[in-house]
């Protein structure tokens, strides 16, 4: 059974979103995909399209492994001005070609489509960027209008270092800047992105550098650093002591490798982004449903200015949010649902338990300013440990689907994304009397 309101492929492995691009009313969602099985391997770009970021149509994979390379993560752009010479309006994918030999190199390559993403051709001049490195990957490319050139953000994964390159034509790249020595815990940087975000209530934009820390990173690994980018240098905001300030973008374990559709923006100037609801540390051990791995809900990104500095806000795509409801008096969830949680009284300890018919459960405890989420068995020991977050829990929203939950504060400033292993079917919801729940089913 597929998910109620999250994208998952019909079969086989899915991980990082790749090549997010929009053209002629169609949102393209490519992703790390194994076309031959439900474990990581034979990496290719799977492909799905949507007209509303809600209903996705699976398409044939667009980029397949070849004699030399697996197709690792990357991005895509619309080359409106034909800078690369593949044709005006061509879609151009910029991806990492990862040598089949794990001791081999990782290089940056191009592929293009001149028929709205239906067919893709690998560029015969590949690679376009080769530093003779093993761990050089995940290019994310944007058009920088003021300097009229392309900017690529890419990582040297094992050095916890991001590099920035510029190009007039997507083919010739020159390094312009680097970011490292940031006090983020953990190791192995992956899937970076530099994105301009609107500051709410102003006509300003500021920049966010996002990266995922794969080993021992904070939260799910996804962190954001707010700063400015002038087309040449990224200058991160620093605290009084000069250290770079970073923000945890998700406190759960299953929100990784997220990237954005840099265009189009909504009426508030906000881009949409999406993450892989998965985790390399245990994904292979979770039960397969023929497919393994799903995307998060698409979320709109913006910045808000508070007394304590800027913060990053993520709000679920409004058109998707509008598909839930109205709230009904029930203790049963049938498929997908939105659960609004409010706390009318000040009890010391409160709890919500969602359970399946097989007796497995998901428990959310509210105690002393903290929210603690426990998933029943199904994960490897280490990751069965409860997730504990400090959240203002008088007003929370829980997005529930057949294999995952996304818990957010109503402000969208904190998120906790987690997969669960409840059996398909009906779910019973029980809550402490001190909590008020409103359950709004997903209406397809
Ligand atoms: C992140 C990642 C990327 C890499 C891809 C390979 O999940 O490890 O760094 O490009 O997955 O599938």
PDB file of N, CA and C in Angstrom, residues 350-390:
ATOM      1  N   UNK A 350       1.690  14.340  30.209  1.00  0.00           N
ATOM      2  CA  UNK A 350       0.600  14.000  29.287  1.00  0.00           C
ATOM      3  C   UNK A 350       1.132  13.092  28.201  1.00  0.00           C
ATOM      4  N   UNK A 351       0.208  12.396  27.552  1.00  0.00           N
ATOM      5  CA  UNK A 351       0.679  11.422  26.585  1.00  0.00           C
ATOM      6  C   UNK A 351      -0.331  11.214  25.461  1.00  0.00           C
ATOM      7  N   UNK A 352       0.201  10.915  24.282  1.00  0.00           N
ATOM      8  CA  UNK A 352      -0.644  10.456  23.169  1.00  0.00           C
ATOM      9  C   UNK A 352      -0.066   9.124  22.725  1.00  0.00           C
ATOM     10  N   UNK A 353      -0.935   8.138  22.543  1.00  0.00           N
ATOM     11  CA  UNK A 353      -0.454   6.847  22.038  1.00  0.00           C
ATOM     12  C   UNK A 353      -1.249   6.502  20.790  1.00  0.00           C
ATOM     13  N   UNK A 354      -0.527   6.222  19.718  1.00  0.00           N
ATOM     14  CA  UNK A 354      -1.172   5.787  18.476  1.00  0.00           C
ATOM     15  C   UNK A 354      -0.785   4.320  18.295  1.00  0.00           C
ATOM     16  N   UNK A 355      -1.772   3.432  18.193  1.00  0.00           N
ATOM     17  CA  UNK A 355      -1.393   2.024  18.078  1.00  0.00           C
ATOM     18  C   UNK A 355      -2.099   1.340  16.917  1.00  0.00           C
ATOM     19  N   UNK A 356      -1.466   0.260  16.428  1.00  0.00           N
ATOM     20  CA  UNK A 356      -2.066  -0.506  15.336  1.00  0.00           C
ATOM     21  C   UNK A 356      -2.781  -1.729  15.904  1.00  0.00           C
ATOM     22  N   UNK A 357      -3.379  -2.519  15.034  1.00  0.00           N
ATOM     23  CA  UNK A 357      -4.147  -3.684  15.500  1.00  0.00           C
ATOM     24  C   UNK A 357      -3.231  -4.758  16.047  1.00  0.00           C
ATOM     25  N   UNK A 358      -1.956  -4.719  15.636  1.00  0.00           N
ATOM     26  CA  UNK A 358      -1.011  -5.735  16.101  1.00  0.00           C
ATOM     27  C   UNK A 358      -0.418  -5.364  17.461  1.00  0.00           C
ATOM     28  N   UNK A 359      -0.839  -4.233  18.009  1.00  0.00           N
ATOM     29  CA  UNK A 359      -0.377  -3.861  19.347  1.00  0.00           C
ATOM     30  C   UNK A 359       0.909  -3.050  19.367  1.00  0.00           C
ATOM     31  N   UNK A 360       1.421  -2.702  18.195  1.00  0.00           N
ATOM     32  CA  UNK A 360       2.601  -1.840  18.177  1.00  0.00           C
ATOM     33  C   UNK A 360       2.169  -0.394  18.342  1.00  0.00           C
ATOM     34  N   UNK A 361       3.050   0.422  18.890  1.00  0.00           N
ATOM     35  CA  UNK A 361       2.585   1.780  19.174  1.00  0.00           C
ATOM     36  C   UNK A 361       3.667   2.833  19.006  1.00  0.00           C
ATOM     37  N   UNK A 362       3.167   4.028  19.004  1.00  0.00           N
ATOM     38  CA  UNK A 362       3.994   5.217  18.893  1.00  0.00           C
ATOM     39  C   UNK A 362       3.520   6.090  20.040  1.00  0.00           C
ATOM     40  N   UNK A 363       4.425   6.468  20.941  1.00  0.00           N
ATOM     41  CA  UNK A 363       4.000   7.195  22.135  1.00  0.00           C
ATOM     42  C   UNK A 363       4.667   8.560  22.164  1.00  0.00           C
ATOM     43  N   UNK A 364       3.873   9.577  22.418  1.00  0.00           N
ATOM     44  CA  UNK A 364       4.394  10.942  22.513  1.00  0.00           C
ATOM     45  C   UNK A 364       4.084  11.445  23.919  1.00  0.00           C
ATOM     46  N   UNK A 365       5.129  11.730  24.661  1.00  0.00           N
ATOM     47  CA  UNK A 365       4.960  12.163  26.051  1.00  0.00           C
ATOM     48  C   UNK A 365       5.340  13.627  26.163  1.00  0.00           C
ATOM     49  N   UNK A 366       4.555  14.366  26.936  1.00  0.00           N
ATOM     50  CA  UNK A 366       4.823  15.786  27.166  1.00  0.00           C
ATOM     51  C   UNK A 366       5.155  15.937  28.640  1.00  0.00           C
ATOM     52  N   UNK A 367       6.343  16.370  28.942  1.00  0.00           N
ATOM     53  CA  UNK A 367       6.735  16.439  30.334  1.00  0.00           C
ATOM     54  C   UNK A 367       7.811  17.500  30.512  1.00  0.00           C
ATOM     55  N   UNK A 368       7.625  18.369  31.479  1.00  0.00           N
ATOM     56  CA  UNK A 368       8.624  19.385  31.844  1.00  0.00           C
ATOM     57  C   UNK A 368       9.215  20.123  30.645  1.00  0.00           C
ATOM     58  N   UNK A 369       8.350  20.621  29.808  1.00  0.00           N
ATOM     59  CA  UNK A 369       8.829  21.427  28.678  1.00  0.00           C
ATOM     60  C   UNK A 369       9.465  20.618  27.571  1.00  0.00           C
ATOM     61  N   UNK A 370       9.345  19.290  27.659  1.00  0.00           N
ATOM     62  CA  UNK A 370       9.974  18.469  26.629  1.00  0.00           C
ATOM     63  C   UNK A 370       8.945  17.560  25.974  1.00  0.00           C
ATOM     64  N   UNK A 371       9.188  17.248  24.730  1.00  0.00           N
ATOM     65  CA  UNK A 371       8.358  16.284  24.009  1.00  0.00           C
ATOM     66  C   UNK A 371       9.235  15.068  23.740  1.00  0.00           C
ATOM     67  N   UNK A 372       8.740  13.902  24.125  1.00  0.00           N
ATOM     68  CA  UNK A 372       9.542  12.684  23.967  1.00  0.00           C
ATOM     69  C   UNK A 372       8.757  11.712  23.084  1.00  0.00           C
ATOM     70  N   UNK A 373       9.377  11.277  22.010  1.00  0.00           N
ATOM     71  CA  UNK A 373       8.667  10.391  21.078  1.00  0.00           C
ATOM     72  C   UNK A 373       9.349   9.034  21.079  1.00  0.00           C
ATOM     73  N   UNK A 374       8.556   8.002  21.340  1.00  0.00           N
ATOM     74  CA  UNK A 374       9.099   6.642  21.338  1.00  0.00           C
ATOM     75  C   UNK A 374       8.385   5.823  20.283  1.00  0.00           C
ATOM     76  N   UNK A 375       9.188   5.141  19.463  1.00  0.00           N
ATOM     77  CA  UNK A 375       8.621   4.266  18.442  1.00  0.00           C
ATOM     78  C   UNK A 375       8.767   2.854  18.961  1.00  0.00           C
ATOM     79  N   UNK A 376       7.778   2.017  18.764  1.00  0.00           N
ATOM     80  CA  UNK A 376       7.964   0.638  19.203  1.00  0.00           C
ATOM     81  C   UNK A 376       8.895  -0.045  18.213  1.00  0.00           C
ATOM     82  N   UNK A 377       9.313  -1.236  18.577  1.00  0.00           N
ATOM     83  CA  UNK A 377      10.376  -1.960  17.874  1.00  0.00           C
ATOM     84  C   UNK A 377      10.290  -1.891  16.360  1.00  0.00           C
ATOM     85  N   UNK A 378      11.379  -2.198  15.712  1.00  0.00           N
ATOM     86  CA  UNK A 378      11.406  -2.201  14.259  1.00  0.00           C
ATOM     87  C   UNK A 378      12.675  -1.529  13.766  1.00  0.00           C
ATOM     88  N   UNK A 379      13.328  -0.799  14.619  1.00  0.00           N
ATOM     89  CA  UNK A 379      14.532  -0.061  14.244  1.00  0.00           C
ATOM     90  C   UNK A 379      15.733  -0.719  14.923  1.00  0.00           C
ATOM     91  N   UNK A 380      16.915  -0.349  14.493  1.00  0.00           N
ATOM     92  CA  UNK A 380      18.080  -0.906  15.164  1.00  0.00           C
ATOM     93  C   UNK A 380      18.157  -0.298  16.567  1.00  0.00           C
ATOM     94  N   UNK A 381      18.782  -1.005  17.491  1.00  0.00           N
ATOM     95  CA  UNK A 381      18.747  -0.626  18.911  1.00  0.00           C
ATOM     96  C   UNK A 381      19.022   0.848  19.139  1.00  0.00           C
ATOM     97  N   UNK A 382      20.119   1.317  18.586  1.00  0.00           N
ATOM     98  CA  UNK A 382      20.526   2.690  18.823  1.00  0.00           C
ATOM     99  C   UNK A 382      19.419   3.671  18.453  1.00  0.00           C
ATOM    100  N   UNK A 383      18.742   3.370  17.357  1.00  0.00           N
ATOM    101  CA  UNK A 383      17.759   4.322  16.853  1.00  0.00           C
ATOM    102  C   UNK A 383      16.363   4.083  17.416  1.00  0.00           C
ATOM    103  N   UNK A 384      16.246   3.064  18.277  1.00  0.00           N
ATOM    104  CA  UNK A 384      15.009   2.904  19.016  1.00  0.00           C
ATOM    105  C   UNK A 384      14.947   3.864  20.188  1.00  0.00           C
ATOM    106  N   UNK A 385      16.073   4.500  20.490  1.00  0.00           N
ATOM    107  CA  UNK A 385      16.103   5.430  21.620  1.00  0.00           C
ATOM    108  C   UNK A 385      15.094   6.544  21.367  1.00  0.00           C
ATOM    109  N   UNK A 386      14.386   6.990  22.421  1.00  0.00           N
ATOM    110  CA  UNK A 386      13.402   8.054  22.214  1.00  0.00           C
ATOM    111  C   UNK A 386      14.055   9.339  21.711  1.00  0.00           C
ATOM    112  N   UNK A 387      13.276  10.103  20.961  1.00  0.00           N
ATOM    113  CA  UNK A 387      13.727  11.429  20.534  1.00  0.00           C
ATOM    114  C   UNK A 387      13.157  12.424  21.538  1.00  0.00           C
ATOM    115  N   UNK A 388      13.996  13.261  22.090  1.00  0.00           N
ATOM    116  CA  UNK A 388      13.544  14.205  23.110  1.00  0.00           C
ATOM    117  C   UNK A 388      13.850  15.623  22.640  1.00  0.00           C
ATOM    118  N   UNK A 389      12.836  16.464  22.601  1.00  0.00           N
ATOM    119  CA  UNK A 389      12.997  17.823  22.092  1.00  0.00           C
ATOM    120  C   UNK A 389      12.339  18.808  23.034  1.00  0.00           C
ATOM    121  N   UNK A 390      12.933  19.969  23.157  1.00  0.00           N
ATOM    122  CA  UNK A 390      12.290  21.030  23.911  1.00  0.00           C
ATOM    123  C   UNK A 390      11.415  21.806  22.924  1.00  0.00           C
TER     124      UNK A 390
END
